[in-house]
Amino acid sequence: MSAPARTAGHVRPRARRSWARSLALHTVVIVIAAFVIVPLLFALVGGFKDTSQLSTNPFGPPSPWVPENYTVPLSSGSFWRQLLNSVLIALATTLIVVGLSAMAAFVFARFAFRGREFLFTLFTMGLMFPFTVAILPLFVLLRMLGLLDNPLGVILPQAAFGLPMTIIILRSFFRTIPREVEEAATIDGCTSFGFFLRILLPMARPALATVSVLAVVASWNNFFLPLVVFNDPNWWTIPLGVQQFYGQYSSDTARILAYVVLAMVPALAFYSVAERQLIGGLTAGATKG
């Protein structure tokens, strides 16, 4: 057999393996996407039906269309109040957790002092305790401080429980910044805080965007803590609003589907805008060095 023939014979199996691997990868991606997209489409279309249509024709198009399932909640003041409450709590939580974590991560990453690793380990131990474990002492503490039915009763605990993961992410990123950059800033008369504020934070923008997205999503999806803290309906968030709506219209499945879709739209819109920042921040720390 000639050399070109042997080369072609080796290339063909390799190309077939590559094609099979690509096909398997695309199949897995399509299956996973179907598990996510199909329920969303079912809820979206089902919200335009009534409950009898869902029983007789669950997967077909609405006939007739019932847009009132969407328009009635949108014309309700309670839905918009719950939406604003969720936005307020999420933004306040994010500002606190990112601000405090950035300063703590800067100290852990750029300063050497006795007990540094021990203190950092204490922060990382916070990842070992589920939020639900602390709910009873946390409720007693919030009641003693008068923070029940107060947005701070949700914002401060959320920020506290968000610190460990955020500090770990930011510390890893801050440690990738070359020492030469800090030394050059020091020679130019920049203080440690000036270096942190004027140089390090702008360089860490991808990592800050990443932890901000994670903090917003975690706060938006939090159900248990607002349920414990808020008795006043005026402070209910979107997850509590969904639960209340389900309890009120438990027999009207189509209307519940429409409300759930409306509750998901802000989070999906935010994630679609922040997706690039999230992926860029997660990969930036891995590629620096």
mmCIF file of C-alpha atoms in Angstrom:
data_model
loop_
_atom_site.group_PDB
_atom_site.id
_atom_site.type_symbol
_atom_site.label_atom_id
_atom_site.label_comp_id
_atom_site.label_asym_id
_atom_site.label_seq_id
_atom_site.Cartn_x
_atom_site.Cartn_y
_atom_site.Cartn_z
ATOM 1 C CA MET A 1 0.000 0.000 0.000
ATOM 2 C CA SER A 2 1.363 3.407 -0.923
ATOM 3 C CA ALA A 3 1.992 6.148 1.631
ATOM 4 C CA PRO A 4 -0.894 8.391 0.437
ATOM 5 C CA ALA A 5 -3.292 5.452 0.673
ATOM 6 C CA ARG A 6 -2.197 4.636 4.225
ATOM 7 C CA THR A 7 -2.580 8.311 5.192
ATOM 8 C CA ALA A 8 -6.078 8.447 3.749
ATOM 9 C CA GLY A 9 -6.941 5.232 5.561
ATOM 10 C CA HIS A 10 -5.870 6.748 8.890
ATOM 11 C CA VAL A 11 -7.673 10.030 8.266
ATOM 12 C CA ARG A 12 -11.009 8.417 7.469
ATOM 13 C CA PRO A 13 -11.480 6.635 10.865
ATOM 14 C CA ARG A 14 -10.314 9.745 12.658
ATOM 15 C CA ALA A 15 -12.842 11.863 10.759
ATOM 16 C CA ARG A 16 -15.572 9.324 11.534
ATOM 17 C CA ARG A 17 -14.692 9.393 15.240
ATOM 18 C CA SER A 18 -14.738 13.172 15.214
ATOM 19 C CA TRP A 19 -18.111 13.187 13.460
ATOM 20 C CA ALA A 20 -19.554 10.650 15.918
ATOM 21 C CA ARG A 21 -18.239 12.634 18.880
ATOM 22 C CA SER A 22 -19.731 15.837 17.485
ATOM 23 C CA LEU A 23 -23.066 14.113 16.873
ATOM 24 C CA ALA A 24 -23.150 12.708 20.412
ATOM 25 C CA LEU A 25 -22.302 16.130 21.873
ATOM 26 C CA HIS A 26 -25.019 17.864 19.861
ATOM 27 C CA THR A 27 -27.525 15.172 20.857
ATOM 28 C CA VAL A 28 -26.781 15.667 24.542
ATOM 29 C CA VAL A 29 -27.084 19.456 24.178
ATOM 30 C CA ILE A 30 -30.403 19.151 22.340
ATOM 31 C CA VAL A 31 -31.825 16.782 24.965
ATOM 32 C CA ILE A 32 -30.784 19.072 27.837
ATOM 33 C CA ALA A 33 -32.191 22.105 26.002
ATOM 34 C CA ALA A 34 -35.464 20.262 25.461
ATOM 35 C CA PHE A 35 -35.765 19.566 29.192
ATOM 36 C CA VAL A 36 -35.481 23.327 29.793
ATOM 37 C CA ILE A 37 -37.380 24.797 26.854
ATOM 38 C CA VAL A 38 -40.352 22.408 26.588
ATOM 39 C CA PRO A 39 -41.723 23.161 30.113
ATOM 40 C CA LEU A 40 -41.276 26.899 29.488
ATOM 41 C CA LEU A 41 -43.165 26.701 26.199
ATOM 42 C CA PHE A 42 -45.860 24.567 27.802
ATOM 43 C CA ALA A 43 -46.332 27.165 30.564
ATOM 44 C CA LEU A 44 -46.269 30.075 28.105
ATOM 45 C CA VAL A 45 -48.850 28.563 25.746
ATOM 46 C CA GLY A 46 -50.876 27.059 28.591
ATOM 47 C CA GLY A 47 -51.252 30.538 30.082
ATOM 48 C CA PHE A 48 -53.317 31.535 27.040
ATOM 49 C CA LYS A 49 -55.797 28.697 27.632
ATOM 50 C CA ASP A 50 -58.403 28.031 30.260
ATOM 51 C CA THR A 51 -58.325 25.070 32.607
ATOM 52 C CA SER A 52 -60.771 23.021 30.541
ATOM 53 C CA GLN A 53 -58.527 23.402 27.471
ATOM 54 C CA LEU A 54 -55.542 22.242 29.522
ATOM 55 C CA SER A 55 -57.476 19.114 30.461
ATOM 56 C CA THR A 56 -58.730 18.236 26.985
ATOM 57 C CA ASN A 57 -55.907 19.619 24.809
ATOM 58 C CA PRO A 58 -52.791 20.167 26.971
ATOM 59 C CA PHE A 59 -50.245 20.303 24.103
ATOM 60 C CA GLY A 60 -52.278 21.901 21.321
ATOM 61 C CA PRO A 61 -52.691 25.584 20.510
ATOM 62 C CA PRO A 62 -55.230 27.623 22.509
ATOM 63 C CA SER A 63 -58.727 27.710 21.070
ATOM 64 C CA PRO A 64 -59.916 30.263 21.931
ATOM 65 C CA TRP A 65 -57.037 32.365 23.245
ATOM 66 C CA VAL A 66 -57.456 33.715 26.779
ATOM 67 C CA PRO A 67 -55.115 36.739 27.079
ATOM 68 C CA GLU A 68 -56.870 37.820 30.282
ATOM 69 C CA ASN A 69 -54.698 35.346 32.205
ATOM 70 C CA TYR A 70 -51.752 37.648 31.473
ATOM 71 C CA THR A 71 -53.380 41.055 31.321
ATOM 72 C CA VAL A 72 -55.217 40.800 34.654
ATOM 73 C CA PRO A 73 -52.049 40.287 36.778
ATOM 74 C CA LEU A 74 -50.253 43.011 34.780
ATOM 75 C CA SER A 75 -53.036 45.456 35.625
ATOM 76 C CA SER A 76 -52.806 44.526 39.297
ATOM 77 C CA GLY A 77 -50.856 46.776 41.645
ATOM 78 C CA SER A 78 -49.785 43.856 43.831
ATOM 79 C CA PHE A 79 -47.782 42.221 41.038
ATOM 80 C CA TRP A 80 -45.789 45.397 40.332
ATOM 81 C CA ARG A 81 -45.276 45.995 44.056
ATOM 82 C CA GLN A 82 -43.875 42.480 44.463
ATOM 83 C CA LEU A 83 -41.659 43.047 41.442
ATOM 84 C CA LEU A 84 -40.274 46.309 42.871
ATOM 85 C CA ASN A 85 -39.722 44.673 46.258
ATOM 86 C CA SER A 86 -37.701 41.891 44.636
ATOM 87 C CA VAL A 87 -35.646 44.396 42.632
ATOM 88 C CA LEU A 88 -34.984 46.572 45.699
ATOM 89 C CA ILE A 89 -33.904 43.644 47.882
ATOM 90 C CA ALA A 90 -31.775 42.090 45.133
ATOM 91 C CA LEU A 91 -29.932 45.324 44.331
ATOM 92 C CA ALA A 92 -29.326 46.215 47.990
ATOM 93 C CA THR A 93 -28.092 42.693 48.752
ATOM 94 C CA THR A 94 -25.762 42.773 45.762
ATOM 95 C CA LEU A 95 -24.255 46.149 46.676
ATOM 96 C CA ILE A 96 -23.549 45.035 50.238
ATOM 97 C CA VAL A 97 -22.190 41.575 49.471
ATOM 98 C CA VAL A 98 -20.013 42.683 46.545
ATOM 99 C CA GLY A 99 -18.660 45.755 48.361
ATOM 100 C CA LEU A 100 -17.743 43.910 51.556
ATOM 101 C CA SER A 101 -16.466 40.836 49.726
ATOM 102 C CA ALA A 102 -14.237 42.902 47.443
ATOM 103 C CA MET A 103 -12.538 44.570 50.409
ATOM 104 C CA ALA A 104 -12.149 41.298 52.310
ATOM 105 C CA ALA A 105 -10.873 39.459 49.234
ATOM 106 C CA PHE A 106 -8.334 42.244 48.609
ATOM 107 C CA VAL A 107 -6.921 41.814 52.105
ATOM 108 C CA PHE A 108 -6.798 38.024 51.847
ATOM 109 C CA ALA A 109 -5.204 38.132 48.383
ATOM 110 C CA ARG A 110 -2.659 40.959 48.656
ATOM 111 C CA PHE A 111 -1.602 41.133 52.324
ATOM 112 C CA ALA A 112 0.390 38.622 54.347
ATOM 113 C CA PHE A 113 -0.358 38.578 58.080
ATOM 114 C CA ARG A 114 -0.525 36.032 60.868
ATOM 115 C CA GLY A 115 -3.779 34.104 60.885
ATOM 116 C CA ARG A 116 -4.727 35.017 57.332
ATOM 117 C CA GLU A 117 -5.362 31.461 56.182
ATOM 118 C CA PHE A 118 -7.223 30.651 59.395
ATOM 119 C CA LEU A 119 -9.571 33.595 58.907
ATOM 120 C CA PHE A 120 -10.053 32.695 55.267
ATOM 121 C CA THR A 121 -10.897 29.142 56.298
ATOM 122 C CA LEU A 122 -13.541 30.493 58.664
ATOM 123 C CA PHE A 123 -15.166 32.294 55.749
ATOM 124 C CA THR A 124 -15.052 29.220 53.544
ATOM 125 C CA MET A 125 -16.645 27.153 56.306
ATOM 126 C CA GLY A 126 -19.760 29.231 55.729
ATOM 127 C CA LEU A 127 -20.313 27.170 52.573
ATOM 128 C CA MET A 128 -20.803 24.070 54.707
ATOM 129 C CA PHE A 129 -23.948 25.291 56.471
ATOM 130 C CA PRO A 130 -27.234 25.346 54.554
ATOM 131 C CA PHE A 131 -29.326 28.447 54.956
ATOM 132 C CA THR A 132 -32.211 26.498 56.465
ATOM 133 C CA VAL A 133 -30.042 25.316 59.387
ATOM 134 C CA ALA A 134 -29.757 28.870 60.724
ATOM 135 C CA ILE A 135 -33.338 29.954 60.134
ATOM 136 C CA LEU A 136 -34.559 29.503 63.720
ATOM 137 C CA PRO A 137 -31.763 31.447 65.506
ATOM 138 C CA LEU A 138 -31.849 33.948 62.651
ATOM 139 C CA PHE A 139 -35.578 34.510 63.158
ATOM 140 C CA VAL A 140 -35.073 35.033 66.912
ATOM 141 C CA LEU A 141 -32.245 37.495 66.234
ATOM 142 C CA LEU A 142 -34.267 39.452 63.678
ATOM 143 C CA ARG A 143 -37.211 39.635 66.084
ATOM 144 C CA MET A 144 -34.932 40.952 68.844
ATOM 145 C CA LEU A 145 -33.554 43.598 66.470
ATOM 146 C CA GLY A 146 -37.017 44.587 65.255
ATOM 147 C CA LEU A 147 -36.259 43.648 61.646
ATOM 148 C CA LEU A 148 -39.333 41.529 60.959
ATOM 149 C CA ASP A 149 -41.516 43.044 58.227
ATOM 150 C CA ASN A 150 -38.460 45.116 57.336
ATOM 151 C CA PRO A 151 -36.512 44.677 54.070
ATOM 152 C CA LEU A 152 -33.252 44.822 56.048
ATOM 153 C CA GLY A 153 -34.335 41.573 57.709
ATOM 154 C CA VAL A 154 -33.908 39.895 54.309
ATOM 155 C CA ILE A 155 -31.104 42.010 52.820
ATOM 156 C CA LEU A 156 -28.592 41.650 55.664
ATOM 157 C CA PRO A 157 -28.874 37.840 56.108
ATOM 158 C CA GLN A 158 -28.733 37.314 52.345
ATOM 159 C CA ALA A 159 -25.588 39.418 52.166
ATOM 160 C CA ALA A 160 -24.046 37.552 55.109
ATOM 161 C CA PHE A 161 -24.689 34.140 53.558
ATOM 162 C CA GLY A 162 -23.433 35.374 50.185
ATOM 163 C CA LEU A 163 -20.061 36.516 51.530
ATOM 164 C CA PRO A 164 -18.183 33.156 51.551
ATOM 165 C CA MET A 165 -18.657 32.254 47.896
ATOM 166 C CA THR A 166 -18.114 35.833 46.724
ATOM 167 C CA ILE A 167 -14.900 36.197 48.733
ATOM 168 C CA ILE A 168 -13.549 32.917 47.327
ATOM 169 C CA ILE A 169 -14.225 33.983 43.726
ATOM 170 C CA LEU A 170 -12.813 37.492 44.118
ATOM 171 C CA ARG A 171 -9.768 36.369 46.089
ATOM 172 C CA SER A 172 -8.835 33.924 43.337
ATOM 173 C CA PHE A 173 -9.156 36.677 40.754
ATOM 174 C CA PHE A 174 -7.263 39.302 42.776
ATOM 175 C CA ARG A 175 -4.339 36.904 43.223
ATOM 176 C CA THR A 176 -3.892 36.732 39.441
ATOM 177 C CA ILE A 177 -3.118 40.459 39.234
ATOM 178 C CA PRO A 178 0.704 40.720 38.892
ATOM 179 C CA ARG A 179 2.640 42.162 41.812
ATOM 180 C CA GLU A 180 4.464 44.419 39.378
ATOM 181 C CA VAL A 181 1.266 46.397 38.832
ATOM 182 C CA GLU A 182 0.928 47.089 42.550
ATOM 183 C CA GLU A 183 4.623 47.943 42.890
ATOM 184 C CA ALA A 184 4.418 50.401 40.010
ATOM 185 C CA ALA A 185 1.376 52.048 41.609
ATOM 186 C CA THR A 186 3.192 52.275 44.950
ATOM 187 C CA ILE A 187 6.207 53.921 43.305
ATOM 188 C CA ASP A 188 3.853 56.482 41.769
ATOM 189 C CA GLY A 189 2.646 57.338 45.288
ATOM 190 C CA CYS A 190 -0.561 55.275 45.296
ATOM 191 C CA THR A 191 -1.682 53.970 48.678
ATOM 192 C CA SER A 192 -2.988 50.451 49.200
ATOM 193 C CA PHE A 193 -6.576 51.669 49.230
ATOM 194 C CA GLY A 194 -5.896 53.829 46.186
ATOM 195 C CA PHE A 195 -4.517 50.822 44.330
ATOM 196 C CA PHE A 196 -7.600 48.807 45.332
ATOM 197 C CA LEU A 197 -10.051 51.519 44.304
ATOM 198 C CA ARG A 198 -8.430 52.954 41.175
ATOM 199 C CA ILE A 199 -6.566 50.026 39.656
ATOM 200 C CA LEU A 200 -7.645 46.663 41.066
ATOM 201 C CA LEU A 201 -11.409 47.136 40.890
ATOM 202 C CA PRO A 202 -11.390 48.310 37.240
ATOM 203 C CA MET A 203 -9.161 45.367 36.331
ATOM 204 C CA ALA A 204 -11.499 43.002 38.197
ATOM 205 C CA ARG A 205 -14.627 44.201 36.412
ATOM 206 C CA PRO A 206 -15.391 40.764 34.858
ATOM 207 C CA ALA A 207 -15.146 39.040 38.252
ATOM 208 C CA LEU A 208 -17.247 41.748 39.914
ATOM 209 C CA ALA A 209 -19.888 41.365 37.206
ATOM 210 C CA THR A 210 -19.924 37.618 37.752
ATOM 211 C CA VAL A 211 -20.453 37.763 41.516
ATOM 212 C CA SER A 212 -23.030 40.515 41.060
ATOM 213 C CA VAL A 213 -25.069 38.332 38.710
ATOM 214 C CA LEU A 214 -24.850 35.406 41.124
ATOM 215 C CA ALA A 215 -25.948 37.602 44.040
ATOM 216 C CA VAL A 216 -28.906 39.039 42.121
ATOM 217 C CA VAL A 217 -30.110 35.609 40.985
ATOM 218 C CA ALA A 218 -29.750 34.117 44.482
ATOM 219 C CA SER A 219 -31.705 36.990 46.030
ATOM 220 C CA TRP A 220 -34.402 36.897 43.341
ATOM 221 C CA ASN A 221 -35.013 33.184 43.841
ATOM 222 C CA ASN A 222 -34.955 33.283 47.644
ATOM 223 C CA PHE A 223 -38.288 32.128 48.994
ATOM 224 C CA PHE A 224 -37.728 30.797 52.498
ATOM 225 C CA LEU A 225 -36.234 33.891 54.151
ATOM 226 C CA PRO A 226 -38.861 36.378 52.865
ATOM 227 C CA LEU A 227 -41.537 33.879 53.894
ATOM 228 C CA VAL A 228 -40.204 33.929 57.463
ATOM 229 C CA VAL A 229 -39.538 37.674 57.681
ATOM 230 C CA PHE A 230 -42.499 39.247 55.875
ATOM 231 C CA ASN A 231 -46.022 39.037 57.236
ATOM 232 C CA ASP A 232 -47.049 42.328 55.622
ATOM 233 C CA PRO A 233 -48.223 41.679 52.020
ATOM 234 C CA ASN A 234 -46.848 45.071 51.021
ATOM 235 C CA TRP A 235 -43.309 43.672 51.379
ATOM 236 C CA TRP A 236 -43.887 40.350 49.628
ATOM 237 C CA THR A 237 -41.452 39.443 46.859
ATOM 238 C CA ILE A 238 -42.170 37.654 43.589
ATOM 239 C CA PRO A 239 -41.712 34.097 44.989
ATOM 240 C CA LEU A 240 -44.133 34.878 47.812
ATOM 241 C CA GLY A 241 -46.524 36.410 45.296
ATOM 242 C CA VAL A 242 -46.481 33.207 43.252
ATOM 243 C CA GLN A 243 -47.275 31.156 46.349
ATOM 244 C CA GLN A 244 -50.091 33.504 47.340
ATOM 245 C CA PHE A 245 -51.494 33.474 43.805
ATOM 246 C CA TYR A 246 -51.387 29.671 43.730
ATOM 247 C CA GLY A 247 -53.276 29.505 47.014
ATOM 248 C CA GLN A 248 -55.904 31.930 45.728
ATOM 249 C CA TYR A 249 -56.433 30.286 42.310
ATOM 250 C CA SER A 250 -55.442 26.681 43.031
ATOM 251 C CA SER A 251 -58.245 25.360 40.817
ATOM 252 C CA ASP A 252 -57.375 27.597 37.843
ATOM 253 C CA THR A 253 -54.219 25.977 36.489
ATOM 254 C CA ALA A 254 -54.033 28.113 33.342
ATOM 255 C CA ARG A 255 -54.079 31.347 35.308
ATOM 256 C CA ILE A 256 -51.355 30.028 37.624
ATOM 257 C CA LEU A 257 -49.185 29.132 34.603
ATOM 258 C CA ALA A 258 -49.588 32.657 33.248
ATOM 259 C CA TYR A 259 -48.596 34.188 36.584
ATOM 260 C CA VAL A 260 -45.540 31.949 36.853
ATOM 261 C CA VAL A 261 -44.447 32.967 33.348
ATOM 262 C CA LEU A 262 -44.825 36.655 34.228
ATOM 263 C CA ALA A 263 -42.775 36.089 37.387
ATOM 264 C CA MET A 264 -40.000 34.423 35.351
ATOM 265 C CA VAL A 265 -39.752 37.096 32.662
ATOM 266 C CA PRO A 266 -37.683 39.660 34.678
ATOM 267 C CA ALA A 267 -35.172 37.011 35.776
ATOM 268 C CA LEU A 268 -34.855 35.601 32.242
ATOM 269 C CA ALA A 269 -34.451 39.094 30.789
ATOM 270 C CA PHE A 270 -31.771 39.956 33.340
ATOM 271 C CA TYR A 271 -29.886 36.738 32.699
ATOM 272 C CA SER A 272 -30.018 37.180 28.920
ATOM 273 C CA VAL A 273 -28.420 40.620 29.338
ATOM 274 C CA ALA A 274 -25.852 39.492 31.935
ATOM 275 C CA GLU A 275 -24.991 36.118 30.382
ATOM 276 C CA ARG A 276 -21.917 37.411 28.566
ATOM 277 C CA GLN A 277 -20.585 39.091 31.700
ATOM 278 C CA LEU A 278 -21.197 35.943 33.738
ATOM 279 C CA ILE A 279 -19.352 33.642 31.325
ATOM 280 C CA GLY A 280 -16.580 36.163 30.768
ATOM 281 C CA GLY A 281 -16.023 36.592 34.492
ATOM 282 C CA LEU A 282 -15.942 32.845 35.155
ATOM 283 C CA THR A 283 -13.361 32.271 32.430
ATOM 284 C CA ALA A 284 -11.233 35.373 33.040
ATOM 285 C CA GLY A 285 -9.815 34.144 36.318
ATOM 286 C CA ALA A 286 -8.890 30.818 34.765
ATOM 287 C CA THR A 287 -7.026 32.359 31.833
ATOM 288 C CA LYS A 288 -5.033 34.947 33.735
ATOM 289 C CA GLY A 289 -1.743 34.098 35.294
#
